[in-house]
Amino acid sequence: MASVKDQWLTKLRSEVREISPEEVRKILDSNGRPVALVDVREMDEFRQGSLPGAKHLPRGFIELRAEEGIPDKSCQVIAFCQSGVRSLFAAQSLRALGYENVSSMSGGFGRWKQNGHPFEVPQPPIRRGEGEGIPARLKSELERLRSEIRELSPADARDLLASGEPVSVADVREADEFRQGRIAGSIHLPRGFLEIQAEGKLLDPTRTYLVYSTEGVRSLLAADTLRRMGFTRVLSLAGGYARWEAEGHPVEVPEILTDRERERYMRHITMDEVGEAGQLILKKARILCIGAGGLGSPAAYYLAAAGVGTLGVVDYDVVDRSNLQRQILHSDERIGMLKTESAKRTLLGLNPDIRVVAHNERLTSDNVDRIFSQYDLVLDGCDNFPTRYLVNDACVKHKKPNVHGSIYRFEGQVTVFWPGKGPCYRCLYPEPPPPEMAPSCAEAGVLGVLPGIVGALEASEAIKIVLGKGSPLVGRLLTFDALETRFRELKLRRDPHCPYCADGKDFPGYTDYAFFCGV
Ligand SMILES: [Zn+2]
């Protein structure tokens, strides 16, 4: 049997006139009779961009605000949403309110944009109280609904929730309202999506559902819709979340992104692989960059830009003019400044919403445990063997993923040493080479842009690991030859007898190798 949603949609498609973005464009360009373009999406969506001159009349508020926004009920109204489904429901609501000429734009703003039509980023509207300026018509409608739908005071609602009876709570407010705080355990079922999502989110039509909005107006309207969809026991919270909160009942205030952060990370948030949840994970992530040099500079720069909430930088060096050919966190006027200080200034200049911790010390066996224990992941951008072994050994001990990069002349390498999941550095090179065999860092040249490429790859691996997305370079060594512009990939295997990371092995302790290259 078709769901109620599908039955309703079929009916709507036969009743509501749908017009394509191209027809809408023609109407707008024709300078004919006045047209009301109505964006029925949520605040968050509207803020990101809308049709030029569109009025914002969110679906969830349509009965509350329509007459205020479109006083002339005989004018042509074109409703649109993101994909063309919500606007069908909105068009029907507008017709029920007495608007004579309403159509819905097929494909919504998504298709409008995709087809290359112009759009603008509007001034964000101010959210007004739900109970403000309710038209008389709606007041009597609400009275009627109150006689049919049971309203619970916050105190009664709390007792009901504590009683152990099977009750679910549904929040019908918009995403930005839900984010600010909610009744613990609420299902988010925004009124704009109610008919589309109800059957998927409220699975048992015979269960009791307590519905709430900000002040109890939208929740009554939503409860009415749910009744008509076949939900038999729907209650509405009188006074809504505002009264619930004011009376001191428990709320869940999620760790949230600020509006400024949402704006900053919008290109992340719009991707399903990151989304708001992923951006919050990045915000809570703590990444330690070993070195603020050639590799650490681009890596830390992109991690800061990506919104990694806590970024540690270990370095004990000062900025030298010869660094500036590749170490892009620093600048000419900072020659002589501590690299950690210079890095902190640049990173916070790019993104003041993160925390940058400067560890102005040389990493040794004495401080490595203290420093590493404060982070979830280590990004190795060091340029010498003693530190590289120390970082590896500490990551094995603390079971932290170690994103490793190295560069030499025109060649770079990246891999991820993740204890327990793949090999460690010592699985490949059990001991450092004798000092006379290692290339002297001060003498070895490097193409300035090469650490930019390798460091950016390290940042990309770190972000993927934090988000738990994609396939990190565990057990794979990616090499890059800048002269030939060629990437290659080699398989790396765990050494089952590795003195550090073999299964069941006790940690053998740290070794401080002599610094044979201190630059
Ligand atoms: Zn190993």
Short mmCIF file of C-alpha atoms and ligand atoms in Angstrom, two decimals:
data_model
loop_
_atom_site.label_atom_id
_atom_site.label_comp_id
_atom_site.label_asym_id
_atom_site.label_seq_id
_atom_site.Cartn_x
_atom_site.Cartn_y
_atom_site.Cartn_z
CA MET A 1 0.00 0.00 0.00
CA ALA A 2 1.29 3.42 -0.89
CA SER A 3 2.29 5.59 2.07
CA VAL A 4 0.10 8.53 3.02
CA LYS A 5 2.90 10.78 1.82
CA ASP A 6 2.86 9.20 -1.65
CA GLN A 7 -0.92 9.32 -1.87
CA TRP A 8 -0.91 12.98 -0.90
CA LEU A 9 1.86 13.79 -3.35
CA THR A 10 0.03 12.13 -6.22
CA LYS A 11 -3.05 14.16 -5.39
CA LEU A 12 -1.04 17.39 -5.08
CA ARG A 13 0.63 16.87 -8.44
CA SER A 14 -2.78 16.69 -10.07
CA GLU A 15 -4.07 19.78 -8.27
CA VAL A 16 -1.16 22.20 -8.11
CA ARG A 17 0.20 23.81 -11.24
CA GLU A 18 3.92 23.19 -11.59
CA ILE A 19 6.11 25.44 -13.68
CA SER A 20 9.73 25.01 -14.70
CA PRO A 21 12.55 27.35 -13.68
CA GLU A 22 12.72 28.53 -17.30
CA GLU A 23 9.05 29.53 -17.28
CA VAL A 24 9.58 31.30 -13.96
CA ARG A 25 12.53 33.16 -15.46
CA LYS A 26 10.39 34.24 -18.42
CA ILE A 27 7.63 35.50 -16.12
CA LEU A 28 10.14 37.45 -14.02
CA ASP A 29 11.81 38.97 -17.08
CA SER A 30 8.53 39.95 -18.75
CA ASN A 31 7.78 42.87 -16.40
CA GLY A 32 4.13 41.98 -16.57
CA ARG A 33 1.73 41.70 -13.66
CA PRO A 34 3.27 41.63 -10.19
CA VAL A 35 4.45 38.22 -9.06
CA ALA A 36 5.12 37.08 -5.50
CA LEU A 37 8.09 34.72 -5.46
CA VAL A 38 7.94 32.76 -2.24
CA ASP A 39 10.83 30.78 -0.79
CA VAL A 40 9.23 28.23 1.56
CA ARG A 41 12.48 26.66 2.77
CA GLU A 42 13.94 26.92 6.25
CA MET A 43 15.98 29.88 7.47
CA ASP A 44 19.28 28.01 7.07
CA GLU A 45 18.55 27.26 3.43
CA PHE A 46 17.31 30.76 2.60
CA ARG A 47 20.41 32.34 4.09
CA GLN A 48 22.65 30.49 1.67
CA GLY A 49 21.00 31.93 -1.39
CA SER A 50 17.62 32.42 -2.99
CA LEU A 51 15.96 33.75 -6.13
CA PRO A 52 16.46 37.50 -6.53
CA GLY A 53 13.66 39.35 -4.77
CA ALA A 54 12.09 36.25 -3.23
CA LYS A 55 10.08 36.62 -0.03
CA HIS A 56 10.95 34.20 2.74
CA LEU A 57 7.82 32.42 3.93
CA PRO A 58 8.91 29.13 5.48
CA ARG A 59 6.53 26.24 5.12
CA GLY A 60 6.42 25.78 8.90
CA PHE A 61 5.10 29.33 9.38
CA ILE A 62 2.94 29.66 6.29
CA GLU A 63 -0.46 29.93 8.04
CA LEU A 64 1.03 32.41 10.51
CA ARG A 65 2.70 34.80 8.12
CA ALA A 66 1.22 34.47 4.62
CA GLU A 67 -1.15 37.46 4.67
CA GLU A 68 1.52 39.67 6.14
CA GLY A 69 3.95 38.76 3.35
CA ILE A 70 1.49 38.63 0.44
CA PRO A 71 -1.50 40.89 1.21
CA ASP A 72 -3.01 40.62 -2.29
CA LYS A 73 -4.64 37.21 -2.61
CA SER A 74 -5.32 37.65 -6.31
CA CYS A 75 -1.71 38.18 -7.36
CA GLN A 76 0.30 35.42 -8.98
CA VAL A 77 2.24 33.42 -6.37
CA ILE A 78 5.14 31.13 -7.27
CA ALA A 79 6.30 28.94 -4.40
CA PHE A 80 9.62 27.17 -4.46
CA CYS A 81 11.66 25.01 -2.10
CA GLN A 82 14.90 23.09 -2.62
CA SER A 83 13.71 20.24 -4.83
CA GLY A 84 10.08 21.02 -5.60
CA VAL A 85 8.30 18.76 -3.10
CA ARG A 86 7.76 20.97 -0.06
CA SER A 87 6.57 23.77 -2.36
CA LEU A 88 3.72 21.53 -3.54
CA PHE A 89 2.48 21.27 0.04
CA ALA A 90 3.06 24.98 0.57
CA ALA A 91 1.15 25.85 -2.61
CA GLN A 92 -1.76 23.80 -1.36
CA SER A 93 -1.70 25.60 2.01
CA LEU A 94 -1.71 28.95 0.21
CA ARG A 95 -4.68 27.90 -1.89
CA ALA A 96 -6.50 26.88 1.28
CA LEU A 97 -5.80 30.36 2.64
CA GLY A 98 -7.58 31.86 -0.36
CA TYR A 99 -4.76 32.64 -2.78
CA GLU A 100 -6.23 32.27 -6.23
CA ASN A 101 -3.24 31.85 -8.51
CA VAL A 102 -0.54 29.68 -6.92
CA SER A 103 2.02 27.51 -8.66
CA SER A 104 5.03 25.51 -7.56
CA MET A 105 8.42 25.66 -9.27
CA SER A 106 9.43 22.14 -10.30
CA GLY A 107 12.91 21.06 -9.29
CA GLY A 108 13.09 23.94 -6.80
CA PHE A 109 16.03 26.20 -6.09
CA GLY A 110 18.36 23.27 -6.75
CA ARG A 111 17.36 23.05 -10.40
CA TRP A 112 17.14 26.84 -10.75
CA LYS A 113 20.76 27.12 -9.72
CA GLN A 114 21.86 24.08 -11.68
CA ASN A 115 20.34 25.54 -14.84
CA GLY A 116 22.42 28.66 -14.41
CA HIS A 117 19.73 31.16 -13.42
CA PRO A 118 20.72 34.10 -11.22
CA PHE A 119 20.42 33.99 -7.45
CA GLU A 120 21.42 36.21 -4.56
CA VAL A 121 22.45 35.82 -0.95
CA PRO A 122 19.75 37.74 0.92
CA GLN A 123 19.94 39.65 4.17
CA PRO A 124 19.15 37.02 6.79
CA PRO A 125 15.69 37.61 8.22
CA ILE A 126 15.17 37.97 11.96
CA ARG A 127 13.33 35.14 13.66
CA ARG A 128 10.15 36.42 15.31
CA GLY A 129 8.15 34.87 18.11
CA GLU A 130 5.75 32.20 16.96
CA GLY A 131 2.82 33.76 18.79
CA GLU A 132 3.42 37.28 17.43
CA GLY A 133 0.85 38.78 15.09
CA ILE A 134 -1.31 35.70 14.61
CA PRO A 135 -4.13 36.60 12.19
CA ALA A 136 -7.70 36.40 13.52
CA ARG A 137 -8.58 33.63 11.08
CA LEU A 138 -5.83 31.43 12.52
CA LYS A 139 -6.80 32.26 16.10
CA SER A 140 -10.22 30.71 15.67
CA GLU A 141 -8.69 27.75 13.83
CA LEU A 142 -6.33 27.19 16.77
CA GLU A 143 -9.27 27.34 19.18
CA ARG A 144 -10.97 24.60 17.21
CA LEU A 145 -7.80 22.47 17.22
CA ARG A 146 -7.39 22.94 20.97
CA SER A 147 -10.82 21.41 21.49
CA GLU A 148 -9.76 18.32 19.54
CA ILE A 149 -6.05 17.86 20.30
CA ARG A 150 -4.93 17.35 23.85
CA GLU A 151 -2.44 19.93 25.07
CA LEU A 152 -0.13 19.15 27.96
CA SER A 153 1.46 21.72 30.24
CA PRO A 154 5.24 21.33 30.57
CA ALA A 155 4.81 19.91 34.09
CA ASP A 156 2.28 17.31 32.92
CA ALA A 157 4.46 16.50 29.93
CA ARG A 158 7.41 15.93 32.19
CA ASP A 159 5.39 13.60 34.41
CA LEU A 160 4.22 11.67 31.37
CA LEU A 161 7.78 11.28 30.10
CA ALA A 162 8.94 10.09 33.51
CA SER A 163 6.05 7.64 33.87
CA GLY A 164 7.69 5.01 31.71
CA GLU A 165 4.81 4.95 29.24
CA PRO A 166 5.84 4.57 25.61
CA VAL A 167 6.00 8.19 24.47
CA SER A 168 8.22 9.81 21.88
CA VAL A 169 8.86 13.52 21.64
CA ALA A 170 8.98 15.26 18.27
CA ASP A 171 10.37 18.75 17.71
CA VAL A 172 8.75 20.41 14.69
CA ARG A 173 10.88 23.56 14.67
CA GLU A 174 13.42 24.44 12.00
CA ALA A 175 17.02 23.22 12.05
CA ASP A 176 18.49 26.44 13.47
CA GLU A 177 15.96 26.43 16.32
CA PHE A 178 16.55 22.74 17.09
CA ARG A 179 20.29 23.36 17.23
CA GLN A 180 20.02 25.93 19.99
CA GLY A 181 18.50 23.47 22.47
CA ARG A 182 15.73 20.91 22.77
CA ILE A 183 13.96 18.46 25.03
CA ALA A 184 16.35 15.54 25.53
CA GLY A 185 15.84 12.68 23.11
CA SER A 186 13.62 14.63 20.73
CA ILE A 187 13.10 13.43 17.20
CA HIS A 188 13.65 16.33 14.81
CA LEU A 189 10.69 16.49 12.46
CA PRO A 190 10.58 20.03 11.05
CA ARG A 191 7.10 21.14 10.12
CA GLY A 192 8.27 22.07 6.63
CA PHE A 193 9.11 18.40 6.04
CA LEU A 194 6.33 16.92 8.16
CA GLU A 195 4.33 15.03 5.53
CA ILE A 196 7.51 13.93 3.78
CA GLN A 197 9.37 12.62 6.83
CA ALA A 198 6.72 11.65 9.41
CA GLU A 199 6.25 8.05 8.34
CA GLY A 200 10.00 7.48 8.23
CA LYS A 201 10.72 9.09 11.60
CA LEU A 202 7.63 8.25 13.68
CA LEU A 203 7.47 4.57 12.95
CA ASP A 204 4.48 3.43 15.00
CA PRO A 205 1.22 5.28 14.24
CA THR A 206 -0.38 3.94 17.43
CA ARG A 207 2.37 5.19 19.74
CA THR A 208 1.92 8.40 21.75
CA TYR A 209 3.78 11.36 20.28
CA LEU A 210 4.28 14.62 22.14
CA VAL A 211 4.86 17.35 19.57
CA TYR A 212 6.34 20.73 20.42
CA SER A 213 7.38 23.95 18.73
CA THR A 214 8.59 27.27 20.16
CA GLU A 215 5.31 28.48 21.63
CA GLY A 216 2.80 25.75 20.88
CA VAL A 217 1.30 27.15 17.67
CA ARG A 218 3.15 25.25 14.97
CA SER A 219 2.93 22.11 17.11
CA LEU A 220 -0.88 22.28 17.12
CA LEU A 221 -0.91 22.61 13.34
CA ALA A 222 1.61 19.78 13.05
CA ALA A 223 -0.41 17.57 15.41
CA ASP A 224 -3.44 18.16 13.21
CA THR A 225 -1.50 17.05 10.12
CA LEU A 226 -0.24 13.96 11.93
CA ARG A 227 -3.79 13.04 12.92
CA ARG A 228 -4.84 13.29 9.32
CA MET A 229 -1.92 11.05 8.36
CA GLY A 230 -3.27 8.33 10.65
CA PHE A 231 -1.34 8.92 13.87
CA THR A 232 -3.90 8.27 16.58
CA ARG A 233 -2.30 9.60 19.77
CA VAL A 234 -0.74 12.99 19.23
CA LEU A 235 -0.31 15.55 22.01
CA SER A 236 0.90 19.13 21.78
CA LEU A 237 3.07 20.88 24.36
CA ALA A 238 1.24 24.00 25.57
CA GLY A 239 3.48 27.05 25.48
CA GLY A 240 6.10 25.05 23.61
CA TYR A 241 9.80 24.87 24.22
CA ALA A 242 9.88 28.47 25.46
CA ARG A 243 7.62 27.65 28.40
CA TRP A 244 9.30 24.28 29.01
CA GLU A 245 12.65 26.00 29.28
CA ALA A 246 11.32 28.95 31.32
CA GLU A 247 9.83 26.56 33.89
CA GLY A 248 13.23 24.98 34.34
CA HIS A 249 12.58 21.55 32.85
CA PRO A 250 15.64 19.72 31.58
CA VAL A 251 16.91 20.60 28.14
CA GLU A 252 19.63 19.25 25.97
CA VAL A 253 21.86 21.96 24.59
CA PRO A 254 23.97 20.27 21.97
CA GLU A 255 27.51 21.32 21.28
CA ILE A 256 26.80 23.53 18.37
CA LEU A 257 28.48 25.53 15.70
CA THR A 258 28.02 29.26 15.94
CA ASP A 259 26.41 31.11 13.05
CA ARG A 260 29.83 32.41 12.09
CA GLU A 261 31.22 28.87 12.02
CA ARG A 262 28.31 27.64 9.96
CA GLU A 263 29.02 30.36 7.46
CA ARG A 264 32.74 29.63 7.44
CA TYR A 265 32.36 25.88 6.95
CA MET A 266 29.34 25.96 4.64
CA ARG A 267 31.21 24.22 1.82
CA HIS A 268 32.00 21.37 4.22
CA ILE A 269 28.57 21.23 5.77
CA THR A 270 26.78 20.93 2.45
CA MET A 271 28.63 17.66 1.75
CA ASP A 272 26.97 14.59 3.26
CA GLU A 273 30.39 13.14 4.12
CA VAL A 274 31.04 16.03 6.50
CA GLY A 275 27.76 17.74 7.30
CA GLU A 276 27.12 19.59 10.52
CA ALA A 277 27.89 16.47 12.56
CA GLY A 278 31.28 16.05 10.89
CA GLN A 279 32.13 19.69 11.33
CA LEU A 280 31.41 19.32 15.05
CA ILE A 281 33.72 16.30 15.14
CA LEU A 282 36.44 18.44 13.54
CA LYS A 283 35.75 21.15 16.11
CA LYS A 284 36.29 18.66 18.93
CA ALA A 285 39.39 17.13 17.29
CA ARG A 286 42.86 17.76 18.70
CA ILE A 287 45.73 17.42 16.24
CA LEU A 288 49.40 17.86 17.02
CA CYS A 289 51.72 19.09 14.27
CA ILE A 290 55.34 18.13 14.75
CA GLY A 291 57.24 21.08 13.35
CA ALA A 292 56.13 24.40 11.91
CA GLY A 293 58.44 24.07 8.94
CA GLY A 294 58.00 23.03 5.32
CA LEU A 295 55.46 20.25 5.92
CA GLY A 296 53.91 21.61 9.10
CA SER A 297 53.16 24.98 7.50
CA PRO A 298 50.72 23.89 4.79
CA ALA A 299 49.33 21.06 6.91
CA ALA A 300 48.55 23.29 9.90
CA TYR A 301 47.26 26.03 7.62
CA TYR A 302 44.68 23.74 6.03
CA LEU A 303 43.79 22.05 9.32
CA ALA A 304 43.10 25.49 10.80
CA ALA A 305 41.05 26.45 7.77
CA ALA A 306 39.11 23.19 8.04
CA GLY A 307 38.10 24.00 11.60
CA VAL A 308 40.15 21.51 13.62
CA GLY A 309 39.28 22.86 17.06
CA THR A 310 42.60 22.31 18.81
CA LEU A 311 45.82 22.52 16.89
CA GLY A 312 49.11 21.96 18.70
CA VAL A 313 52.42 22.98 17.15
CA VAL A 314 55.76 21.71 18.46
CA ASP A 315 58.87 23.57 17.37
CA TYR A 316 61.81 25.19 19.13
CA ASP A 317 63.35 26.98 16.16
CA VAL A 318 63.15 30.62 15.07
CA VAL A 319 62.23 31.90 11.64
CA ASP A 320 65.18 32.23 9.28
CA ARG A 321 65.13 33.92 5.88
CA SER A 322 66.13 30.63 4.20
CA ASN A 323 62.92 29.03 5.56
CA LEU A 324 60.66 31.36 3.63
CA GLN A 325 61.16 29.63 0.28
CA ARG A 326 58.69 26.96 1.55
CA GLN A 327 57.51 27.60 5.13
CA ILE A 328 54.42 29.62 4.31
CA LEU A 329 53.20 30.18 7.87
CA HIS A 330 56.02 32.66 8.39
CA SER A 331 56.96 35.92 6.73
CA ASP A 332 59.87 38.22 6.15
CA GLU A 333 59.07 40.60 9.01
CA ARG A 334 59.00 37.66 11.43
CA ILE A 335 62.61 36.62 10.89
CA GLY A 336 64.02 35.84 14.32
CA MET A 337 60.60 35.18 15.88
CA LEU A 338 59.85 31.78 17.43
CA LYS A 339 58.25 29.59 14.79
CA THR A 340 55.51 28.51 17.20
CA GLU A 341 54.60 32.15 17.85
CA SER A 342 54.66 33.03 14.16
CA ALA A 343 52.57 29.93 13.37
CA LYS A 344 50.03 30.80 16.04
CA ARG A 345 49.59 34.33 14.69
CA THR A 346 49.10 33.15 11.12
CA LEU A 347 46.73 30.32 12.04
CA LEU A 348 44.55 32.48 14.29
CA GLY A 349 44.56 35.20 11.66
CA LEU A 350 43.10 32.69 9.22
CA ASN A 351 40.67 31.21 11.73
CA PRO A 352 40.10 32.92 15.09
CA ASP A 353 37.54 30.27 16.10
CA ILE A 354 40.11 27.56 16.80
CA ARG A 355 42.59 27.06 19.62
CA VAL A 356 46.30 26.97 18.77
CA VAL A 357 48.65 25.58 21.41
CA ALA A 358 52.31 26.53 20.98
CA HIS A 359 54.72 23.94 22.38
CA ASN A 360 57.95 25.85 22.16
CA GLU A 361 60.27 23.00 23.02
CA ARG A 362 62.31 20.31 21.40
CA LEU A 363 60.45 17.01 21.48
CA THR A 364 62.31 14.56 23.73
CA SER A 365 61.60 11.36 25.61
CA ASP A 366 61.03 13.53 28.70
CA ASN A 367 58.18 15.62 27.33
CA VAL A 368 56.71 13.43 24.59
CA ASP A 369 54.19 11.61 26.84
CA ARG A 370 52.94 14.85 28.37
CA ILE A 371 52.48 16.50 24.98
CA PHE A 372 51.07 13.53 23.04
CA SER A 373 48.48 12.69 25.69
CA GLN A 374 46.70 15.98 24.89
CA TYR A 375 45.97 15.03 21.26
CA ASP A 376 44.02 12.50 19.21
CA LEU A 377 46.26 12.40 16.15
CA VAL A 378 49.83 13.35 15.31
CA LEU A 379 50.93 14.87 12.02
CA ASP A 380 54.63 14.40 11.55
CA GLY A 381 56.35 17.14 9.60
CA CYS A 382 59.76 16.79 11.21
CA ASP A 383 62.99 16.86 9.26
CA ASN A 384 65.27 14.59 11.28
CA PHE A 385 65.61 10.95 12.25
CA PRO A 386 65.74 11.21 16.07
CA THR A 387 62.39 13.03 16.15
CA ARG A 388 60.87 10.74 13.55
CA TYR A 389 61.68 7.66 15.66
CA LEU A 390 60.50 9.33 18.84
CA VAL A 391 57.19 10.33 17.19
CA ASN A 392 56.72 6.80 15.90
CA ASP A 393 57.47 5.17 19.24
CA ALA A 394 55.23 7.54 21.18
CA CYS A 395 52.37 7.04 18.71
CA VAL A 396 52.73 3.27 19.13
CA LYS A 397 52.73 3.66 22.92
CA HIS A 398 49.72 6.01 22.93
CA LYS A 399 47.97 4.17 20.05
CA LYS A 400 47.55 7.39 18.06
CA PRO A 401 47.46 7.58 14.29
CA ASN A 402 50.65 9.11 12.93
CA VAL A 403 50.30 10.88 9.59
CA HIS A 404 53.78 10.81 8.19
CA GLY A 405 55.37 12.85 5.43
CA SER A 406 58.89 13.38 4.21
CA ILE A 407 60.57 15.31 1.42
CA TYR A 408 63.92 15.26 -0.32
CA ARG A 409 64.87 17.39 -3.34
CA PHE A 410 62.02 16.73 -5.82
CA GLU A 411 60.52 13.69 -4.11
CA GLY A 412 57.98 13.37 -1.38
CA GLN A 413 56.35 10.52 0.53
CA VAL A 414 53.18 10.24 2.58
CA THR A 415 51.75 7.39 4.61
CA VAL A 416 49.76 6.76 7.77
CA PHE A 417 51.24 4.70 10.59
CA TRP A 418 48.24 3.64 12.62
CA PRO A 419 49.11 1.35 15.53
CA GLY A 420 47.14 -1.88 15.38
CA LYS A 421 45.83 -1.22 11.87
CA GLY A 422 49.02 -1.19 9.84
CA PRO A 423 52.79 -1.05 10.05
CA CYS A 424 54.74 1.47 12.08
CA TYR A 425 57.88 3.27 10.95
CA ARG A 426 60.06 0.69 12.68
CA CYS A 427 58.38 -2.15 10.78
CA LEU A 428 60.10 -0.62 7.74
CA TYR A 429 63.27 0.81 9.27
CA PRO A 430 63.97 -0.81 12.66
CA GLU A 431 66.89 1.54 13.45
CA PRO A 432 68.04 4.92 12.15
CA PRO A 433 70.89 5.02 9.63
CA PRO A 434 74.32 5.90 10.97
CA PRO A 435 74.74 9.69 11.00
CA GLU A 436 77.32 9.73 8.20
CA MET A 437 74.85 7.95 5.87
CA ALA A 438 71.98 10.38 6.37
CA PRO A 439 71.80 13.34 4.04
CA SER A 440 72.61 16.54 5.82
CA CYS A 441 69.40 18.51 6.07
CA ALA A 442 71.17 21.83 5.86
CA GLU A 443 72.80 20.86 2.60
CA ALA A 444 69.99 18.90 1.00
CA GLY A 445 67.96 21.01 -1.36
CA VAL A 446 64.22 20.84 -1.73
CA LEU A 447 61.83 22.26 -4.28
CA GLY A 448 59.93 24.91 -2.31
CA VAL A 449 56.48 23.88 -3.46
CA LEU A 450 57.06 20.16 -2.74
CA PRO A 451 56.33 20.34 1.02
CA GLY A 452 53.19 22.27 0.07
CA ILE A 453 51.95 19.25 -1.87
CA VAL A 454 53.04 16.65 0.67
CA GLY A 455 51.88 18.68 3.69
CA ALA A 456 48.47 19.24 2.09
CA LEU A 457 48.19 15.48 1.51
CA GLU A 458 49.01 14.93 5.18
CA ALA A 459 46.28 17.39 6.20
CA SER A 460 43.82 15.60 3.94
CA GLU A 461 44.68 12.23 5.54
CA ALA A 462 44.34 13.72 9.03
CA ILE A 463 40.90 15.17 8.27
CA LYS A 464 39.71 11.87 6.77
CA ILE A 465 40.88 9.96 9.84
CA VAL A 466 39.15 12.38 12.21
CA LEU A 467 35.92 12.14 10.22
CA GLY A 468 36.22 8.38 9.70
CA LYS A 469 35.68 8.81 5.96
CA GLY A 470 37.41 7.25 2.97
CA SER A 471 40.49 5.03 2.96
CA PRO A 472 43.53 6.46 4.71
CA LEU A 473 47.05 5.59 3.56
CA VAL A 474 47.43 2.82 6.14
CA GLY A 475 49.90 0.23 4.84
CA ARG A 476 50.33 2.28 1.67
CA LEU A 477 53.21 4.58 0.86
CA LEU A 478 52.33 7.29 -1.64
CA THR A 479 55.36 8.75 -3.39
CA PHE A 480 55.42 11.87 -5.52
CA ASP A 481 58.07 12.77 -8.06
CA ALA A 482 57.72 16.47 -8.81
CA LEU A 483 60.18 16.39 -11.73
CA GLU A 484 58.19 13.75 -13.59
CA THR A 485 54.87 14.73 -11.98
CA ARG A 486 54.18 11.14 -11.04
CA PHE A 487 52.48 9.54 -8.05
CA ARG A 488 53.21 5.92 -7.15
CA GLU A 489 51.87 3.71 -4.41
CA LEU A 490 53.75 0.96 -2.59
CA LYS A 491 52.30 -1.61 -0.21
CA LEU A 492 53.78 -1.59 3.28
CA ARG A 493 53.51 -4.61 5.54
CA ARG A 494 53.54 -4.96 9.28
CA ASP A 495 56.56 -6.77 10.67
CA PRO A 496 55.11 -9.45 12.96
CA HIS A 497 58.34 -9.28 14.98
CA CYS A 498 58.55 -5.49 15.14
CA PRO A 499 60.18 -4.62 18.49
CA TYR A 500 57.64 -1.83 19.01
CA CYS A 501 54.29 -2.64 17.46
CA ALA A 502 54.11 -6.45 17.25
CA ASP A 503 50.97 -7.86 18.89
CA GLY A 504 51.41 -8.61 22.58
CA LYS A 505 54.73 -6.76 22.75
CA ASP A 506 55.46 -4.67 25.84
CA PHE A 507 56.54 -1.14 25.03
CA PRO A 508 60.36 -1.24 25.14
CA GLY A 509 60.84 2.41 26.13
CA TYR A 510 62.16 5.43 24.28
CA THR A 511 65.59 5.87 22.76
CA ASP A 512 67.07 9.34 22.40
CA TYR A 513 69.18 9.19 19.27
CA ALA A 514 71.91 11.76 18.89
CA PHE A 515 70.89 14.75 16.82
CA PHE A 516 73.07 14.50 13.79
CA CYS A 517 71.02 17.02 11.94
CA GLY A 518 69.62 19.75 14.06
CA VAL A 519 68.29 22.02 11.36
ZN ZN B 1 56.15 -1.74 13.86
#
